[in-house]
mmCIF file of C-alpha atoms in Angstrom:
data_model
loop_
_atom_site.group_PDB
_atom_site.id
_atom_site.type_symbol
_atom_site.label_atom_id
_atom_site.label_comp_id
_atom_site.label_asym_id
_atom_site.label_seq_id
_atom_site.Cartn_x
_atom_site.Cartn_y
_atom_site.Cartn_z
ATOM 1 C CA UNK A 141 77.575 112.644 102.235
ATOM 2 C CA UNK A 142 78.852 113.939 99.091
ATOM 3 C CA UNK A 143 82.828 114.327 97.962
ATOM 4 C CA UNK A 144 83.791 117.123 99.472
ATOM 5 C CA UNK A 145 82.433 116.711 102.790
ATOM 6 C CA UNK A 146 84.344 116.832 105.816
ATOM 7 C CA UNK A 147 84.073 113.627 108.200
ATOM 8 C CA UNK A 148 85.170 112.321 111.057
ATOM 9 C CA UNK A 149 86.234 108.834 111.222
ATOM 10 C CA UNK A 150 89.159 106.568 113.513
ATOM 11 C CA UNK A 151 88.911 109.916 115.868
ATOM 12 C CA UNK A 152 90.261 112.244 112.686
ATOM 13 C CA UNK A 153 89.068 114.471 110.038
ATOM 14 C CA UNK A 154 89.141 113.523 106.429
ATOM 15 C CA UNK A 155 87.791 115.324 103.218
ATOM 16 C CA UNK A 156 85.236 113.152 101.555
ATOM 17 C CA UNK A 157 86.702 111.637 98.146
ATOM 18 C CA UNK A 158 85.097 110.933 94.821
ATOM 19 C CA UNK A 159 85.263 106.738 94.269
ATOM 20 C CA UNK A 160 84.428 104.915 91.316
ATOM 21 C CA UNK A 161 83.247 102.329 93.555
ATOM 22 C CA UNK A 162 79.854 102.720 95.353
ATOM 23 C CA UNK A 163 80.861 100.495 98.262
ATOM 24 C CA UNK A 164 83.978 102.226 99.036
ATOM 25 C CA UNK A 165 84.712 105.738 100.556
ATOM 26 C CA UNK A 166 87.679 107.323 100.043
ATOM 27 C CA UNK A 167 89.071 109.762 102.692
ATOM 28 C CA UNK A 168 92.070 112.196 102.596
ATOM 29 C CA UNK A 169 93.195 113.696 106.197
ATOM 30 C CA UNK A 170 92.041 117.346 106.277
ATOM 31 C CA UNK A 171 95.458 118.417 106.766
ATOM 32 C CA UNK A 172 97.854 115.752 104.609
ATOM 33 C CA UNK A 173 98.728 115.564 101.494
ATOM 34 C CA UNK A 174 97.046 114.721 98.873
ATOM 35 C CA UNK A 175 98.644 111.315 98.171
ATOM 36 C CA UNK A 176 97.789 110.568 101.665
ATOM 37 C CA UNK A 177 94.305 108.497 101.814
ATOM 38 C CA UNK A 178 92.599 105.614 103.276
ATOM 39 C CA UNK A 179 89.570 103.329 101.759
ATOM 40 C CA UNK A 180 86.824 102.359 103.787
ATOM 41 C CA UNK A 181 84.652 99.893 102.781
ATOM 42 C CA UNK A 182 80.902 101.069 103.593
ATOM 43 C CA UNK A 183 79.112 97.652 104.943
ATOM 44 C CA UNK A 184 82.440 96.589 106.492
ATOM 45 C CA UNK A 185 83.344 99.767 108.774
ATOM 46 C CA UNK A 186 79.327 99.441 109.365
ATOM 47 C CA UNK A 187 79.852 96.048 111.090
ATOM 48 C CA UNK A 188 82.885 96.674 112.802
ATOM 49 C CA UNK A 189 82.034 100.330 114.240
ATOM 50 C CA UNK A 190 79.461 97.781 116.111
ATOM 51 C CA UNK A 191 82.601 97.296 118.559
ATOM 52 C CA UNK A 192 84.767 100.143 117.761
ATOM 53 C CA UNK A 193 82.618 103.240 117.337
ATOM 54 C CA UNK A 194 85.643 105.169 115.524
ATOM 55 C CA UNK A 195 85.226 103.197 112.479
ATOM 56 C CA UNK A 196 81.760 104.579 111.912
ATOM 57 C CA UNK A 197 81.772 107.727 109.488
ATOM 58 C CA UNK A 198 79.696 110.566 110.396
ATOM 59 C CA UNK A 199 79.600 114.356 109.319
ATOM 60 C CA UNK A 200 82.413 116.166 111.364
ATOM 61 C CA UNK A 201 81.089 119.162 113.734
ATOM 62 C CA UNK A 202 83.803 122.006 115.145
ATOM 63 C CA UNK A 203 82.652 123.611 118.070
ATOM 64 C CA UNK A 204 82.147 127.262 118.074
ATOM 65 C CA UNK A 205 84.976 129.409 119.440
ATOM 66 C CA UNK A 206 84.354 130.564 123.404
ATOM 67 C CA UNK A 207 86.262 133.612 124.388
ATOM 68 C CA UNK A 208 89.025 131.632 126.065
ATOM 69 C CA UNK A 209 90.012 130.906 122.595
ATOM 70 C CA UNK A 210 90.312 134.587 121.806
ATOM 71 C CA UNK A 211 93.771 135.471 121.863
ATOM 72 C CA UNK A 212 95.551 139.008 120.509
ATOM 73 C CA UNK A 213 94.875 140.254 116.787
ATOM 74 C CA UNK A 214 97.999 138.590 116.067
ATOM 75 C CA UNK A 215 97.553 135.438 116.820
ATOM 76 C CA UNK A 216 94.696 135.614 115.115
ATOM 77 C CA UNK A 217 96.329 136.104 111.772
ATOM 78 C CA UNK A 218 99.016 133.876 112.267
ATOM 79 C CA UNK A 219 96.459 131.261 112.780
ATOM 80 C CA UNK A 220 94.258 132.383 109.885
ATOM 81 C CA UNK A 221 97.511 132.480 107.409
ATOM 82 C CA UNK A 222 98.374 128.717 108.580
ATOM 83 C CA UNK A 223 94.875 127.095 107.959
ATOM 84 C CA UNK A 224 94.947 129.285 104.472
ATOM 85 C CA UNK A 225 98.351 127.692 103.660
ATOM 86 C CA UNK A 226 97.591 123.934 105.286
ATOM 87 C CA UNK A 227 94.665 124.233 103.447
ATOM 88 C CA UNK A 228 95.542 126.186 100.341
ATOM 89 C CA UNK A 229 96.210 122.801 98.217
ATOM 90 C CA UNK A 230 93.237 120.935 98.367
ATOM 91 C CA UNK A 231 91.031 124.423 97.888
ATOM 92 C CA UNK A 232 92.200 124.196 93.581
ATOM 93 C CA UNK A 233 91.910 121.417 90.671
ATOM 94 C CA UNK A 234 95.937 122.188 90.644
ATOM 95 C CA UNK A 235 97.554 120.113 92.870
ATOM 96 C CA UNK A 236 100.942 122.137 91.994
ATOM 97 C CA UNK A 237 100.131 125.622 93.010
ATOM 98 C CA UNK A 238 101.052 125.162 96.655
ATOM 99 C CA UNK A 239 104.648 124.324 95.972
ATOM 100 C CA UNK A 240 105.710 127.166 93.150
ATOM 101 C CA UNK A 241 107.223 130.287 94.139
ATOM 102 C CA UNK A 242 105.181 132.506 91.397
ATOM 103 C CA UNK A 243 101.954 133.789 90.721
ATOM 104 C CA UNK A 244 101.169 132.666 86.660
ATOM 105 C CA UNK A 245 99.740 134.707 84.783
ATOM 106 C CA UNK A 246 95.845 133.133 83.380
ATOM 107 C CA UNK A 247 96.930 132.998 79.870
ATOM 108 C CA UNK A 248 99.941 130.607 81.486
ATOM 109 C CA UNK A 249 97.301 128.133 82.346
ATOM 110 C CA UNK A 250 96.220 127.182 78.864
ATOM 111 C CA UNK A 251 98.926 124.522 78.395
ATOM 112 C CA UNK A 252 98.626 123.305 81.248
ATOM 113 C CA UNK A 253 94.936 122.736 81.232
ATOM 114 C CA UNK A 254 95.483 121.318 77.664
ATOM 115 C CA UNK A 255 98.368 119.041 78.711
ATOM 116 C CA UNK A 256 96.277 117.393 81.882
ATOM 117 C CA UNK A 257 93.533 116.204 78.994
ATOM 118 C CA UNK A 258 95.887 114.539 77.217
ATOM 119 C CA UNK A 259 97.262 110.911 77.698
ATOM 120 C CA UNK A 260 99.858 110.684 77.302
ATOM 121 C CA UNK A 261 101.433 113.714 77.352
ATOM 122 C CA UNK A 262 102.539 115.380 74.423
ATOM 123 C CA UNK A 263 102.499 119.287 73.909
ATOM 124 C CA UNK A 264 104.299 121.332 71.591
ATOM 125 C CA UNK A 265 104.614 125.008 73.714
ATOM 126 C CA UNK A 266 105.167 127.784 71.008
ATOM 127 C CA UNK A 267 104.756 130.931 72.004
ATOM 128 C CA UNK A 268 105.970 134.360 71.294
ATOM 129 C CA UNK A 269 109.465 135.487 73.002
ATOM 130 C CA UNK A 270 108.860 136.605 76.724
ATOM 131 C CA UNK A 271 105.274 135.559 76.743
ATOM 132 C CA UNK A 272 106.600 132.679 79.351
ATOM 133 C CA UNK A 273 106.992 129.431 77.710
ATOM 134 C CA UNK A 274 109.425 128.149 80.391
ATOM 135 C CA UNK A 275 107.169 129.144 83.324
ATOM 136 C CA UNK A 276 104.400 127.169 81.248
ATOM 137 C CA UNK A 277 106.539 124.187 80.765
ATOM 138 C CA UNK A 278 107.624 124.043 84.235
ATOM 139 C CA UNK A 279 103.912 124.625 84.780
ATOM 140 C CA UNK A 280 102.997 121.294 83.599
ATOM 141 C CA UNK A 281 105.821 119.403 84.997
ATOM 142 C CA UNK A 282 105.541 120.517 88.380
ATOM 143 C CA UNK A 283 101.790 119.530 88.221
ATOM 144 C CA UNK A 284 102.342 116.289 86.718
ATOM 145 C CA UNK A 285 104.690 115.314 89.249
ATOM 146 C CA UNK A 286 102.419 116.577 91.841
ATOM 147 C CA UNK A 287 100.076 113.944 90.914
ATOM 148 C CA UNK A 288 102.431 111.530 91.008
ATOM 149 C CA UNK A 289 102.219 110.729 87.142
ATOM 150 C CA UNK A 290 105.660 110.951 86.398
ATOM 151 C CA UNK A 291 108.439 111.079 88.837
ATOM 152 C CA UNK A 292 111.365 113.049 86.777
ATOM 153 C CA UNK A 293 112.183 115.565 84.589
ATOM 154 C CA UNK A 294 114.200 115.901 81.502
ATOM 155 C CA UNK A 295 114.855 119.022 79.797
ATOM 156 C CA UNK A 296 117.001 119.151 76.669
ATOM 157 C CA UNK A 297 118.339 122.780 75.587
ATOM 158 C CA UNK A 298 120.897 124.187 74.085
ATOM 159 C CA UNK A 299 124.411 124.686 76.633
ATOM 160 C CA UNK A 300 123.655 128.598 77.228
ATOM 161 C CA UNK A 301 120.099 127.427 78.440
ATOM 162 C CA UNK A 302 121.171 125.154 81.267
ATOM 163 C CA UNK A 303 121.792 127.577 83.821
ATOM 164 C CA UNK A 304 118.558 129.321 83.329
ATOM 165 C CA UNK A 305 116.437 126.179 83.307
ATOM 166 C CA UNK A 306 118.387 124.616 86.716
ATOM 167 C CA UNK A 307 117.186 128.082 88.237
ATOM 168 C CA UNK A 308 113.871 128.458 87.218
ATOM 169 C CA UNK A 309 113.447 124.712 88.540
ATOM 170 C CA UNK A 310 114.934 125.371 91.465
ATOM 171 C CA UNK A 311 114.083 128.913 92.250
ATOM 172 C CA UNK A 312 110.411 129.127 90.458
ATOM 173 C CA UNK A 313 109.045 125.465 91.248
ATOM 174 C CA UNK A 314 111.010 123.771 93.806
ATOM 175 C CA UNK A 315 112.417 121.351 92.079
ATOM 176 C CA UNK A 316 116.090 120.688 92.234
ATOM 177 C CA UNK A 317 117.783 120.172 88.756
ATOM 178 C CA UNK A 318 121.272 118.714 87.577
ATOM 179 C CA UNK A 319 122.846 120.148 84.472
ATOM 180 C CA UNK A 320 124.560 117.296 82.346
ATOM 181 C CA UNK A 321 126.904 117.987 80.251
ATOM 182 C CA UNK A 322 129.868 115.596 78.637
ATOM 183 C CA UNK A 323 132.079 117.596 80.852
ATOM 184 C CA UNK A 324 130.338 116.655 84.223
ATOM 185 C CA UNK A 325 128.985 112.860 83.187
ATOM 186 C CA UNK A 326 131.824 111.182 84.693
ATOM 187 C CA UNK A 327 131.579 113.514 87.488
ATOM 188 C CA UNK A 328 128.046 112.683 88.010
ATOM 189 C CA UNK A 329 128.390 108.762 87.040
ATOM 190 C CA UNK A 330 130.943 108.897 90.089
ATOM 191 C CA UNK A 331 128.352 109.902 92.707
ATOM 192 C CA UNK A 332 125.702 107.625 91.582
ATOM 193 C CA UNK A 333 125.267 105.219 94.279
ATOM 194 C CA UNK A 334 125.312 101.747 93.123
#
């Protein structure tokens, strides 16, 4: 079985992981998230699935649909756009792209693809006005955090720019912002819990 593969193990599906451990298999639920997986221990799950058959990892089969399973064309699509959207995150190297409200355009991708072979991170984003250099920014962020590398966000930018950056965030990426400013720090301090 190669990453990749779907299996069936503890009466579920995974996807097959890549491990940098021989002895150890690392599954993902077909249909969870992507921080969501289990290790199993080859020789282990071997030994134990003597006893309890659903530890032992095989290939996973899906029967074929009868014609009781046929329901209107409807149905049919609603079906088809929910496995397309469960699905939709693990199907690209950007773990991001299932949670943003926009379509990017390629050339938007660059920094981002630079950014995720650096570590750390550190970019400098200069591009020409309007080419998108918020949308690439936000690009990276929302990917980074996807992954679980970092777990906030600080943008710094000029007063007039606040607004515009708390809605892209918000709107764009799904990613709720809070503009601070010395006006609202007390304000802010205040609802902090303790």
């Amino acid at each position: 079985m190669n990453p990749g593969s779907i299996v069936r193990c503890r009466n579920r599906e995974w996807v097959l992981l890549p491990s940098d451990q021989p002895e150890v298999h690392l599954l993902r639920p077909l249909t969870g998230a992507t921080d969501e997986y289990i290790a199993v221990h080859k020789r282990l799950a071997e030994l134990i699935s003597f006893e309890l058959a659903e530890e032992r990892l095989h290939s996973a089969t899906f029967p074929l649909p009868t014609p009781e399973d046929v329901a209107d064309a409807a149905s049919a699509h609603l079906l088809w756009q929910a496995a397309r959207l469960t699905l939709r995150e693990g199907a690209t190297p950007f773990r991001s792209l299932g949670r943003i409200s926009i379509r990017p355009h390629i050339y938007q991708f660059v920094p981002l693809l630079m950014s995720l072979r650096l570590d750390p991170v550190r970019i400098l984003i200069a591009d020409d006005v309007g080419v998108g250099k918020t949308i690439e920014a936000l690009l990276i962020a929302r990917e980074l955090y996807d992954r679980g590398e970092i777990k906030r966000v600080c943008v710094l930018c000029p007063p007039y720019l606040c607004e515009q950056w708390q809605k892209e965030l918000s709107e764009k990426f799904n990613m709720e912002a809070v503009v601070i400013r010395s006006g609202t720090v007390g304000q802010l301090e205040r609802r902090k819990p303790s």
